[in-house]
Short mmCIF file of C-alpha atoms and ligand atoms in Angstrom, two decimals:
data_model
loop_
_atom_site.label_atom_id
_atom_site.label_comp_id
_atom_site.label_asym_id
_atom_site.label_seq_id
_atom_site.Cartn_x
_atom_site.Cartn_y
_atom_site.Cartn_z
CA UNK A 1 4.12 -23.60 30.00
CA UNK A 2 3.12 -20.33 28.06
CA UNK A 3 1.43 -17.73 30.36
CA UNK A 4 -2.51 -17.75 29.74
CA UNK A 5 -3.69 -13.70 28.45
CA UNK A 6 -5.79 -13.74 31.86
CA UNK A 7 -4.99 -12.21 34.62
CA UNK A 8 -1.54 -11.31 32.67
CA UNK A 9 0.79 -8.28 32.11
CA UNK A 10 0.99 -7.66 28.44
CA UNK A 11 2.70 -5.38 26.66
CA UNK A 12 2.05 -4.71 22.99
CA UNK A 13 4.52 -2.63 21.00
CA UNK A 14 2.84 -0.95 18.20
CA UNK A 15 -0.54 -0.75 20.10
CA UNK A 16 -1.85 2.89 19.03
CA UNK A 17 -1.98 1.49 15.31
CA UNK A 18 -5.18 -0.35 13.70
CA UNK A 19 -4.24 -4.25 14.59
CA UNK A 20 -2.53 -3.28 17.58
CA UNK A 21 -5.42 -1.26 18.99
CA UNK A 22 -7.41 -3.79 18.38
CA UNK A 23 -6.01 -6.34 20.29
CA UNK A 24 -5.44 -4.25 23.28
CA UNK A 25 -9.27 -4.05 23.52
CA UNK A 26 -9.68 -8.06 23.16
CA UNK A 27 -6.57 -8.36 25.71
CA UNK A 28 -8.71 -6.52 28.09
CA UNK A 29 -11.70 -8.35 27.21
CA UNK A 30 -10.06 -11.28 28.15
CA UNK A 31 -9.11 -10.70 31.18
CA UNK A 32 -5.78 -9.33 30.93
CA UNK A 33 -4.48 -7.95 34.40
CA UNK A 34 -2.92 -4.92 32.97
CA UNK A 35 -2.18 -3.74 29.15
CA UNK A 36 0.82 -1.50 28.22
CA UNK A 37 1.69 -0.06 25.21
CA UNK A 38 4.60 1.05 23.60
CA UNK A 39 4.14 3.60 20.32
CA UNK A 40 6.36 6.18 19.03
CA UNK A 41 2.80 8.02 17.55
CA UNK A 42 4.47 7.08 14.01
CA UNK A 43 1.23 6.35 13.01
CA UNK A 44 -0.53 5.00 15.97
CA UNK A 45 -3.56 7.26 17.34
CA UNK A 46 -4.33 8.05 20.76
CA UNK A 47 -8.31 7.92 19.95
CA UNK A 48 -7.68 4.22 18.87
CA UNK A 49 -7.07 3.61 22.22
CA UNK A 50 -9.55 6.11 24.08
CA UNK A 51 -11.86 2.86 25.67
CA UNK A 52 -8.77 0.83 26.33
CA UNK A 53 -7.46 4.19 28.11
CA UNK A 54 -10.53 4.19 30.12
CA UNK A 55 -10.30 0.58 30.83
CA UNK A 56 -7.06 1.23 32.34
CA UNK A 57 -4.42 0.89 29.45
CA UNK A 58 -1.55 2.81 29.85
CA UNK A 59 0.40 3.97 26.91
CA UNK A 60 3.70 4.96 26.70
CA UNK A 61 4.72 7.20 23.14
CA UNK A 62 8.28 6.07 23.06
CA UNK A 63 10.26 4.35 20.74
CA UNK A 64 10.58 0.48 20.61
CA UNK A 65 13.61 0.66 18.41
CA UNK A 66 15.64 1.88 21.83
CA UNK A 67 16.23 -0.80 24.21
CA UNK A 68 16.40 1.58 27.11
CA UNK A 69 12.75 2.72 26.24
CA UNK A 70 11.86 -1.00 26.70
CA UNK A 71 13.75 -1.97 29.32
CA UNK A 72 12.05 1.19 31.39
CA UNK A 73 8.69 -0.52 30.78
CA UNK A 74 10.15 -3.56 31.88
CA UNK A 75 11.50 -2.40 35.37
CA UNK A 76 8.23 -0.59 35.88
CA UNK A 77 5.62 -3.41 34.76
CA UNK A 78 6.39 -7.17 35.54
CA UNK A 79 5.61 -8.07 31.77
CA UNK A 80 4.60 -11.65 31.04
CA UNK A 81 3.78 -11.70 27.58
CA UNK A 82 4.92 -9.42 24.66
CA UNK A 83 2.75 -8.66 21.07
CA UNK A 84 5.29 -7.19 18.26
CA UNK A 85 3.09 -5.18 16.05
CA UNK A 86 5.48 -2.09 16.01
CA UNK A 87 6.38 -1.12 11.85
CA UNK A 88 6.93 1.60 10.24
CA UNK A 89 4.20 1.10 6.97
CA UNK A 90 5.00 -0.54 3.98
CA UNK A 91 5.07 2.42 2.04
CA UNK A 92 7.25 4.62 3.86
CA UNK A 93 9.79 2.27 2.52
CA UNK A 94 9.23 4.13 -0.74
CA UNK A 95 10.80 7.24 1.13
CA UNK A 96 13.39 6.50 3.60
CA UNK A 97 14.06 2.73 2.67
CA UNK A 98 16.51 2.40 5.52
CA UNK A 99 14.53 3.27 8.44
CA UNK A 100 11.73 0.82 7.10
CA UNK A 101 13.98 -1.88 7.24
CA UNK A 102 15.64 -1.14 10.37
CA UNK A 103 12.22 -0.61 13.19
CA UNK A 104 11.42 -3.96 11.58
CA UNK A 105 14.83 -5.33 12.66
CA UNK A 106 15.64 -3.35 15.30
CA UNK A 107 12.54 -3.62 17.66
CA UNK A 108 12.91 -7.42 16.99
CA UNK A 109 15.96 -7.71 18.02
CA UNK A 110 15.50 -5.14 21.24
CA UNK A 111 12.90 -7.79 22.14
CA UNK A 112 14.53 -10.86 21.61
CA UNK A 113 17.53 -9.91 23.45
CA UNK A 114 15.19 -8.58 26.18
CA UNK A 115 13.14 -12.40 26.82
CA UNK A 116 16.79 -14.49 26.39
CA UNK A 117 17.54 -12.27 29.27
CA UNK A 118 14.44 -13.21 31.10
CA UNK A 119 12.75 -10.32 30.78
CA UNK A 120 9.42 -11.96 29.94
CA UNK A 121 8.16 -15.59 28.71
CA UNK A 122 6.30 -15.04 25.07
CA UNK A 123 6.68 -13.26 22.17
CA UNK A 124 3.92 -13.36 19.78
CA UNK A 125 5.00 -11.42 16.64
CA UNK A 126 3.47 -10.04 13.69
CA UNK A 127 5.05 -10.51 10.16
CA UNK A 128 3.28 -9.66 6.95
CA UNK A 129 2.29 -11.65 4.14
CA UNK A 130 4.91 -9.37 1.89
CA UNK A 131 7.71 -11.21 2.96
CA UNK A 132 6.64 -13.85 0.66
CA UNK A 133 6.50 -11.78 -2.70
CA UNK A 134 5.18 -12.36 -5.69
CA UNK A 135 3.86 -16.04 -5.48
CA UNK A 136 6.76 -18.37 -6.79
CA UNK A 137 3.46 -20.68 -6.07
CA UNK A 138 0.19 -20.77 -5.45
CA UNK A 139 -1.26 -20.60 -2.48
CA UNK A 140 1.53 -19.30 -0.45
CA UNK A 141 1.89 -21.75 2.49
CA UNK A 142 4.19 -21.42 5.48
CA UNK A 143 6.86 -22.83 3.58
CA UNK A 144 6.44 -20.76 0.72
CA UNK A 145 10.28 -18.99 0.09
CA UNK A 146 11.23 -15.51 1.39
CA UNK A 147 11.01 -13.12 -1.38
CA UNK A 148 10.78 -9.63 -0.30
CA UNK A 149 10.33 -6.84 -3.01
CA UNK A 150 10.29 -3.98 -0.49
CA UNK A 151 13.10 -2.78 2.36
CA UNK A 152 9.85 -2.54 4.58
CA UNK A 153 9.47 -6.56 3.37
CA UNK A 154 12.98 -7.41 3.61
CA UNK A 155 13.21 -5.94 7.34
CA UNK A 156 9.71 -8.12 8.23
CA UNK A 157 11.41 -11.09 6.86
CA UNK A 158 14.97 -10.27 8.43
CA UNK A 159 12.96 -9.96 11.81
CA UNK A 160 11.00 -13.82 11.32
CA UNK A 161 14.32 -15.42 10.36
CA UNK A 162 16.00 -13.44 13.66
CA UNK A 163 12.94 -15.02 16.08
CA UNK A 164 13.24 -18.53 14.37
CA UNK A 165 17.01 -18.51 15.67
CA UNK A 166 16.87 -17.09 18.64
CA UNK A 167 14.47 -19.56 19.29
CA UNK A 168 16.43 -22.59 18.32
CA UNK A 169 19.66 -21.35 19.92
CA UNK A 170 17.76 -19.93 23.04
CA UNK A 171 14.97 -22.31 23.40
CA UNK A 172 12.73 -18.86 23.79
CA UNK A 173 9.00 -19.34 23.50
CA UNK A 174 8.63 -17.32 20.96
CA UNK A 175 6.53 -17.23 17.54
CA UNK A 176 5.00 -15.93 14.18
CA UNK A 177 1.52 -15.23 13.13
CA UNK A 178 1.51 -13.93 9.39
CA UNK A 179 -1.72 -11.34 8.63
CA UNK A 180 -2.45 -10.63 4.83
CA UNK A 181 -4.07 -7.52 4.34
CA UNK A 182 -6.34 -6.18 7.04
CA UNK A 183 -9.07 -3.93 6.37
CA UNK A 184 -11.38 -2.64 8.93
CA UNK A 185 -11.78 0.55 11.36
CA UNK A 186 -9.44 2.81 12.58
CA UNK A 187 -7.14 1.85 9.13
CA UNK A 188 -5.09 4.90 9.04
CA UNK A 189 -6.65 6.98 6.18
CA UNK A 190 -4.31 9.92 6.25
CA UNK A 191 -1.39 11.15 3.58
CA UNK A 192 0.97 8.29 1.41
CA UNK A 193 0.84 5.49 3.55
CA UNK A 194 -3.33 4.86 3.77
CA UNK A 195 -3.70 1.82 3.05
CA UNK A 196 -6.27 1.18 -0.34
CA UNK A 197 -9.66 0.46 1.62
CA UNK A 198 -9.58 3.85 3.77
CA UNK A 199 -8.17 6.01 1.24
CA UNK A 200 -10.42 5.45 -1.44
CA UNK A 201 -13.71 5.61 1.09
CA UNK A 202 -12.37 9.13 2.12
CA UNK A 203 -11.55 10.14 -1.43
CA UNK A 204 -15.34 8.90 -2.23
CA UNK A 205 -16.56 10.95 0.90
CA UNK A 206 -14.29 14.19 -0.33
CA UNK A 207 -15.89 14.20 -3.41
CA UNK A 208 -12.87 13.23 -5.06
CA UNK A 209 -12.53 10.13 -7.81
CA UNK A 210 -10.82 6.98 -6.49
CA UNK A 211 -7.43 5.65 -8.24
CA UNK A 212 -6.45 2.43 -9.27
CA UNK A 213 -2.38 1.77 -10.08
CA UNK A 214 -1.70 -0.22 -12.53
CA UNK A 215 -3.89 -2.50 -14.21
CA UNK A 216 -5.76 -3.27 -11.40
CA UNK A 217 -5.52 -7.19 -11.95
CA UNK A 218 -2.87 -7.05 -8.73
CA UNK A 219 -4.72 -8.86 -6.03
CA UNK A 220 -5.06 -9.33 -2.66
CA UNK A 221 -6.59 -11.65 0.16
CA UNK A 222 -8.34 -9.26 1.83
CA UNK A 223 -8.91 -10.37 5.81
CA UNK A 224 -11.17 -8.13 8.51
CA UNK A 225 -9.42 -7.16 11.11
CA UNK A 226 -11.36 -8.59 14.06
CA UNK A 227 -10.87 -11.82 12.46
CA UNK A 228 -7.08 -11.83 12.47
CA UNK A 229 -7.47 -10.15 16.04
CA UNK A 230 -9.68 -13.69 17.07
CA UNK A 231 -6.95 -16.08 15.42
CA UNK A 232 -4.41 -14.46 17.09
CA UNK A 233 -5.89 -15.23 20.67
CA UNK A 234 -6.78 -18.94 19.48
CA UNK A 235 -4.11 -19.62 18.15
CA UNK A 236 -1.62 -18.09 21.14
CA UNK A 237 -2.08 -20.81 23.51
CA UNK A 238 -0.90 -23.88 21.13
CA UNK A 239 1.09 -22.40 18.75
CA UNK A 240 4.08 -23.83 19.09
CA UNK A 241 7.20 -21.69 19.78
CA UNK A 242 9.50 -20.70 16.15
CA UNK A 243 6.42 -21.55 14.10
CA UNK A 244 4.62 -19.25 11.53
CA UNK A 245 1.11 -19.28 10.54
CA UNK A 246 -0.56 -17.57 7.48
CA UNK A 247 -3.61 -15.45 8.71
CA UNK A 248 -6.01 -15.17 5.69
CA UNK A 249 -9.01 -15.52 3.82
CA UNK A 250 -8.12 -17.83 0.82
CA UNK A 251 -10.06 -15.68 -1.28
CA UNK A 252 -8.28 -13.28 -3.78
CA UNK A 253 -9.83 -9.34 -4.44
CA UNK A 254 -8.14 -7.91 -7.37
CA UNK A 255 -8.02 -3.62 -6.64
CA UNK A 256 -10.73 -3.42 -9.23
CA UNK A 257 -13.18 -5.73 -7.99
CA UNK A 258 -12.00 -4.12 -4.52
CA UNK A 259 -12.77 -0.53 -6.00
CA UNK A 260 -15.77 -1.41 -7.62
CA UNK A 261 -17.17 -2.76 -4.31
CA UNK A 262 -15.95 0.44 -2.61
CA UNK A 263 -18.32 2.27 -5.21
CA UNK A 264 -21.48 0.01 -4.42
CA UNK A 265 -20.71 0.27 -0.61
CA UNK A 266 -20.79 3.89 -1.02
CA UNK A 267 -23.54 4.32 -3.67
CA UNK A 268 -20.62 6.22 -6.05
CA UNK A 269 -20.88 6.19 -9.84
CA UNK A 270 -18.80 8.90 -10.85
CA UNK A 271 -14.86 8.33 -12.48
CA UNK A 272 -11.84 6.28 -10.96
CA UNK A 273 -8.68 7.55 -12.39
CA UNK A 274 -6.02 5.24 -13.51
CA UNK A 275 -2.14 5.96 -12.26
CA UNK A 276 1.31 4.26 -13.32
CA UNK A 277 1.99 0.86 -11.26
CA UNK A 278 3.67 1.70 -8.39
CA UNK A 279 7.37 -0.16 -8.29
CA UNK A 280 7.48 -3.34 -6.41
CA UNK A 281 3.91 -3.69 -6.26
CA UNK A 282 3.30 -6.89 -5.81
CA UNK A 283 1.19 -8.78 -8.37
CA UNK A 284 -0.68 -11.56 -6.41
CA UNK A 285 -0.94 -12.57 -2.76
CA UNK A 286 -2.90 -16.20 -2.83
CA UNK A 287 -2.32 -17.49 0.27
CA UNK A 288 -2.89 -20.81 1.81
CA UNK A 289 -5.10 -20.99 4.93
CA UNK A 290 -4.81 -24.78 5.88
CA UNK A 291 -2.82 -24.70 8.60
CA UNK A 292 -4.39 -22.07 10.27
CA UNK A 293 -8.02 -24.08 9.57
CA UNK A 294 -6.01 -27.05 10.78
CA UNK A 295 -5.12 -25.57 14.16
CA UNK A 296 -8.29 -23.74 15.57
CA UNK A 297 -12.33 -23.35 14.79
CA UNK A 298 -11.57 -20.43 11.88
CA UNK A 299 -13.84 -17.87 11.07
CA UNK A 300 -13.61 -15.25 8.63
CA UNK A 301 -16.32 -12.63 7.75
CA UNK A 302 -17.65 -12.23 4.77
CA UNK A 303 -15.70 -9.52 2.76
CA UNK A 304 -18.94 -7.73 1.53
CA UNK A 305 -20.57 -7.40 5.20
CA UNK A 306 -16.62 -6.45 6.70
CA UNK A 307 -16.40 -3.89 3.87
CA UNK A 308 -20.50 -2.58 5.09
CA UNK A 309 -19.05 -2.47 8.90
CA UNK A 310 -15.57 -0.56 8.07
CA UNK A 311 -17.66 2.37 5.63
CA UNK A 312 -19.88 2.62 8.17
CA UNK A 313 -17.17 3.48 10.66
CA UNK A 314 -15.44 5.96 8.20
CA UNK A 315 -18.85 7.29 7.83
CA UNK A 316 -19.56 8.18 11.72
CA UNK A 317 -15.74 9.08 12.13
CA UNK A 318 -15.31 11.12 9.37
CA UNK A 319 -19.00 13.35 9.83
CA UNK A 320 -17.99 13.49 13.46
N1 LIG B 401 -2.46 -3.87 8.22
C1 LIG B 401 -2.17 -4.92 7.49
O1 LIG B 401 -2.80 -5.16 6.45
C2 LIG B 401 -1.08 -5.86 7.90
C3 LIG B 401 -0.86 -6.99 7.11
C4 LIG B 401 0.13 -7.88 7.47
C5 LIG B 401 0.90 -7.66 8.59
N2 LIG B 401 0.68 -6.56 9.34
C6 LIG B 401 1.54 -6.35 10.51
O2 LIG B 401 0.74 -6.14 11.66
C7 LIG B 401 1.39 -5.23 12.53
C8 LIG B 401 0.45 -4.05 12.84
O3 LIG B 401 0.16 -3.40 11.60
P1 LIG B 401 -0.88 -2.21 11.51
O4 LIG B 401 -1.59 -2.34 10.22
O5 LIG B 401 -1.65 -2.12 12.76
O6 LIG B 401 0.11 -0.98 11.35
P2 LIG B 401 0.02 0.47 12.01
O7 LIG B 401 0.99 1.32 11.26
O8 LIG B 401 -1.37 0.91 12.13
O9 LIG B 401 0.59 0.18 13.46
C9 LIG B 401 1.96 0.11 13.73
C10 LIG B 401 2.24 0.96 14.94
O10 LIG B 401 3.63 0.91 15.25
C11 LIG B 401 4.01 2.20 15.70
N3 LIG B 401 5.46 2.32 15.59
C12 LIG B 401 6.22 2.51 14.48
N4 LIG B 401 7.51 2.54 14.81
C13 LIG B 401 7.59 2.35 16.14
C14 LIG B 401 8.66 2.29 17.06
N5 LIG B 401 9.92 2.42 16.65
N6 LIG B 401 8.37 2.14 18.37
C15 LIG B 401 7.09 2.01 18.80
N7 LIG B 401 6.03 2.06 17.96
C16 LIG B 401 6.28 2.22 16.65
C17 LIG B 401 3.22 3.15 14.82
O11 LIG B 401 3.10 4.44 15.38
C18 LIG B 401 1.89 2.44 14.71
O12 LIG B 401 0.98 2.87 15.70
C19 LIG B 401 2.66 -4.80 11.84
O13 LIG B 401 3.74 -5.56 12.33
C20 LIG B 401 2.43 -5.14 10.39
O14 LIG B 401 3.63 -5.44 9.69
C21 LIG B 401 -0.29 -5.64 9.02
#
């Protein structure tokens, strides 16, 4: 029987970041008994976590890709129930290739070795629509092939394939819940790896003319990230263990549609400058959303009152 959240120790690698901080808050809303989390500060804030901190969250900045930094945790909290959402972002593959590849891997594999010990009892993990590709077809189900353009990619999809046999040779309960992008607040809107909502509403607030690479036709299903944070926790207790599920919208945003909204959000009219495509940027992300809709009750935000909330977050957070 998988553990209910309540009343629980959880511990969720990664949990400084934007989805990660998230969750910790709805972990403690739920009625978790305590909430740990492991982050090596990569990119993960401490102010994400401020409320959760003064709810009683305690955060350890150490590194997941050590299993001695884990297996501290372990002998010091009685952990029940594990959320992977440790990475290094996508586009620090772009710079040191191999060290994307291997947190994805090796804090996987830490973990995996740590519950077929016993450790704990679940493992919910987070892998990323990119280990897909570019859609061989369209929409990308569950069974769509791995087809990773990026190291960062490759060592997301390495990590899935590692859970789905550790599960079938260990019988752990252990599974896979697939976000496509997230926008929302406390993004990370700072230096090369911002992702393209936050950087372009800072740029916008600096004065300074949002890009577009490429074309702009590239396109993405864009998903808020308290929605993906609610079909997590719905779908933890009946998912069943080596599984994957797609987390997304079904609705497709090409980056000038997204830009252009960006503009209206933010009442900009001036220039966007156009750059060279970035290499391995992938073209289209359609993804398919029925088994997802056919597992819980599914909501998803409307992308032009998400996009309203997350501004209006940069906009107190930034003038603060
Ligand atoms: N944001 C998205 O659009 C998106 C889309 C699909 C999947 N995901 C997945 O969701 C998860 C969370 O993503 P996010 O957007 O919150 O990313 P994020 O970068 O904000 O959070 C990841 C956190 O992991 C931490 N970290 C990195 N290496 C670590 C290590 N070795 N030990 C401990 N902590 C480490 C970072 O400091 C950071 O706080 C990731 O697994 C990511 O692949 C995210």
């Amino acid at each position: 029987m998988r553990p209910e959240i309540k009343n629980r120790v959880v511990l969720v690698t990664g949990g400084a970041g934007f989805i990660g901080s998230h969750l910790c808050d709805r972990l403690l809303a739920e009625g978790a008994k305590e909430v740990v989390v492991i982050d090596n500060m990569f990119l993960g804030n401490e102010s994400n976590l401020s409320e959760a901190i003064s709810k009683g969250l305690i955060l350890y900045k150490d590194d997941a890709e050590f299993s001695s930094s884990l297996e501290y945790i372990f002998e010091k909290h009685d952990v029940d129930i594990v959320f992977n959402c440790a990475t290094k972002a996508l586009n620090y593959s772009f710079v040191n290739p191999k060290n994307a590849f291997d947190t994805n891997v090796q804090v996987m594999l830490n973990l995996l070795e740590l519950q077929r010990k016993g450790t704990f009892k679940t493992l919910c993990h987070f892998s990323t629509s990119e280990v897909y590709g570019s859609a061989v077809y369209e929409p990308m189900d569950e069974l769509h092939p791995l087809h990773p353009t990026t190291t960062y990619a490759a060592g997301k999809a390495a990590a899935d394939i590692a859970l789905e046999s550790w599960v079938r040779m260990y019988d752990l309960d252990a599974f896979i819940v697939r976000p496509f992008n997230n926008y929302g607040p406390r993004q990370n809107h700072k230096g090369y790896m911002a992702g393209v909502i936050p950087i372009t509403v800072k740029r916008i607030f600096d004065g300074i003319a949002p890009e577009v690479h490429g074309t702009g036709k590239q396109s993405r299903d864009f998903i808020y990230v308290m929605d993906t944070v609610d079909a997590i926790l719905k779908l933890y207790p009946i998912l069943p263990a080596g599984e994957s599920v797609n987390i997304s919208t079904d609705g497709q945003i090409s980056i000038n549609e997204l830009i252009q909204c960006i503009c209206e959000e933010t009442a900009y009219a001036g220039d966007i400058l156009r750059k060279p495509a970035r290499n391995a940027d992938v073209e289209c992300h359609n993804a398919s959303n029925e088994k997802i809709k056919s597992l819980i009750d599914y909501r998803v935000t409307h992308f032009a009152d998400g996009l309203r909330e997350t501004v209006a977050w940069y906009n107190a957070y930034f003038g603060a």
